[in-house]
Short mmCIF file of C-alpha atoms in Angstrom, two decimals:
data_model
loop_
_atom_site.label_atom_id
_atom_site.label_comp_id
_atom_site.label_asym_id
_atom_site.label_seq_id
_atom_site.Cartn_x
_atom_site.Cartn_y
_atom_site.Cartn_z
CA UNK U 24 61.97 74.60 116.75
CA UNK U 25 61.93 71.09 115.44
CA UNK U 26 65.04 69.10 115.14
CA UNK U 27 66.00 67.79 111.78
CA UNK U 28 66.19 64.25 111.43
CA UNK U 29 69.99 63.34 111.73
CA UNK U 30 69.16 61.03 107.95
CA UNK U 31 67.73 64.53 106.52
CA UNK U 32 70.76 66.71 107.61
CA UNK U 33 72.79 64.52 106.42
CA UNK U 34 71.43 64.38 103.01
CA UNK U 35 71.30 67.79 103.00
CA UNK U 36 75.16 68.08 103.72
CA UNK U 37 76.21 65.62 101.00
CA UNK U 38 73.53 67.28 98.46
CA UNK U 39 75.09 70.71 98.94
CA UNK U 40 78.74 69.58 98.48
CA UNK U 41 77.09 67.85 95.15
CA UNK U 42 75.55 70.65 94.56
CA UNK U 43 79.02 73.14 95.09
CA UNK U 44 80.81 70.90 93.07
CA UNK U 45 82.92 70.04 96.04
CA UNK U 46 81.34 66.16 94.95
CA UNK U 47 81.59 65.89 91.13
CA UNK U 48 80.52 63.39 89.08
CA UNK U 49 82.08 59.78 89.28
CA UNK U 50 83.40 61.06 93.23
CA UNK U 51 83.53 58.38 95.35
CA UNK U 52 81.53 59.16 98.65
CA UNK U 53 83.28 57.79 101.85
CA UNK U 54 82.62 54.99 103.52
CA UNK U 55 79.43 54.46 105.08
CA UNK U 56 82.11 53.72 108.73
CA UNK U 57 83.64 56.94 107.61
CA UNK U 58 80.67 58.78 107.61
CA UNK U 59 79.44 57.95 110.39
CA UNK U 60 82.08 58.61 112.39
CA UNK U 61 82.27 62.17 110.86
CA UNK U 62 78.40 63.26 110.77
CA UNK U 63 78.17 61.19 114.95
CA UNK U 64 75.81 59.09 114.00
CA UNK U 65 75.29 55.02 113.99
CA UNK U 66 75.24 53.75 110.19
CA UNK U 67 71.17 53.50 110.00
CA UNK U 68 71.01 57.62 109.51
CA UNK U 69 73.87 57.47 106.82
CA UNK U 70 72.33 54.40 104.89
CA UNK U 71 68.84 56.29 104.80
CA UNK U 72 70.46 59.17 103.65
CA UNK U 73 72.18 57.46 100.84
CA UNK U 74 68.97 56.11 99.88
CA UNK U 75 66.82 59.62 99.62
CA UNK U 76 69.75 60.79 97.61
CA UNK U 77 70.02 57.47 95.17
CA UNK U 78 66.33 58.03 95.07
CA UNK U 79 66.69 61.67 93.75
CA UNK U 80 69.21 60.33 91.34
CA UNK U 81 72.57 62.17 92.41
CA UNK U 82 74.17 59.00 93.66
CA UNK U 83 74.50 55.43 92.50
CA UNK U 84 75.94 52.21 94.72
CA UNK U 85 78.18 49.71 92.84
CA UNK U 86 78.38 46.68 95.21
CA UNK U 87 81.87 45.67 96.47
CA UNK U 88 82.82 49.26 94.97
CA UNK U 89 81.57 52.16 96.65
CA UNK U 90 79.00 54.82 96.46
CA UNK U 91 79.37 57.36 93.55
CA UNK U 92 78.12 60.64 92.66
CA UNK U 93 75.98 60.65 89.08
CA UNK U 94 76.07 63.41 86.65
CA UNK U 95 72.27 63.87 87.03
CA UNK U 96 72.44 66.91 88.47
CA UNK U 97 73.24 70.77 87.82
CA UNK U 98 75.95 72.49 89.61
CA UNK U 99 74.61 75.46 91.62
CA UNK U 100 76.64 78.89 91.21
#
């Protein structure tokens, strides 16, 4: 079985906490040091993650400020 990309699992993981609600709108995500250290990974797979999710609109990057979650997306029961 193929192995995910470690920039698409972690996507995935932040998406699904959006997603649960766990993330609401106007959350501030951790720092990209932060999650790296908790997902394993170097900063490249967290910083390409960020980007398919600001992409698909559930994020948004303020510079100096942080990385927050939009309210452009439903919560899933």
């Amino acid at each position: 079985m193929p192995r995910i990309p470690d920039r698409q699992r972690i996507a995935q993981d932040i998406r699904d906490k959006i997603s649960s609600g766990e993330y609401g709108p106007g959350f501030k995500l951790p720092s990209l040091r932060e999650m790296s250290a908790h997902y394993g990974v170097s900063a490249e797979p967290v910083r390409s993650a960020l980007l398919i999710l600001q992409a698909e609109g559930l994020i948004e990057g303020h510079q100096g400020k942080g990385v927050y979650v939009t309210g452009n997306h439903p919560a899933v029961d």
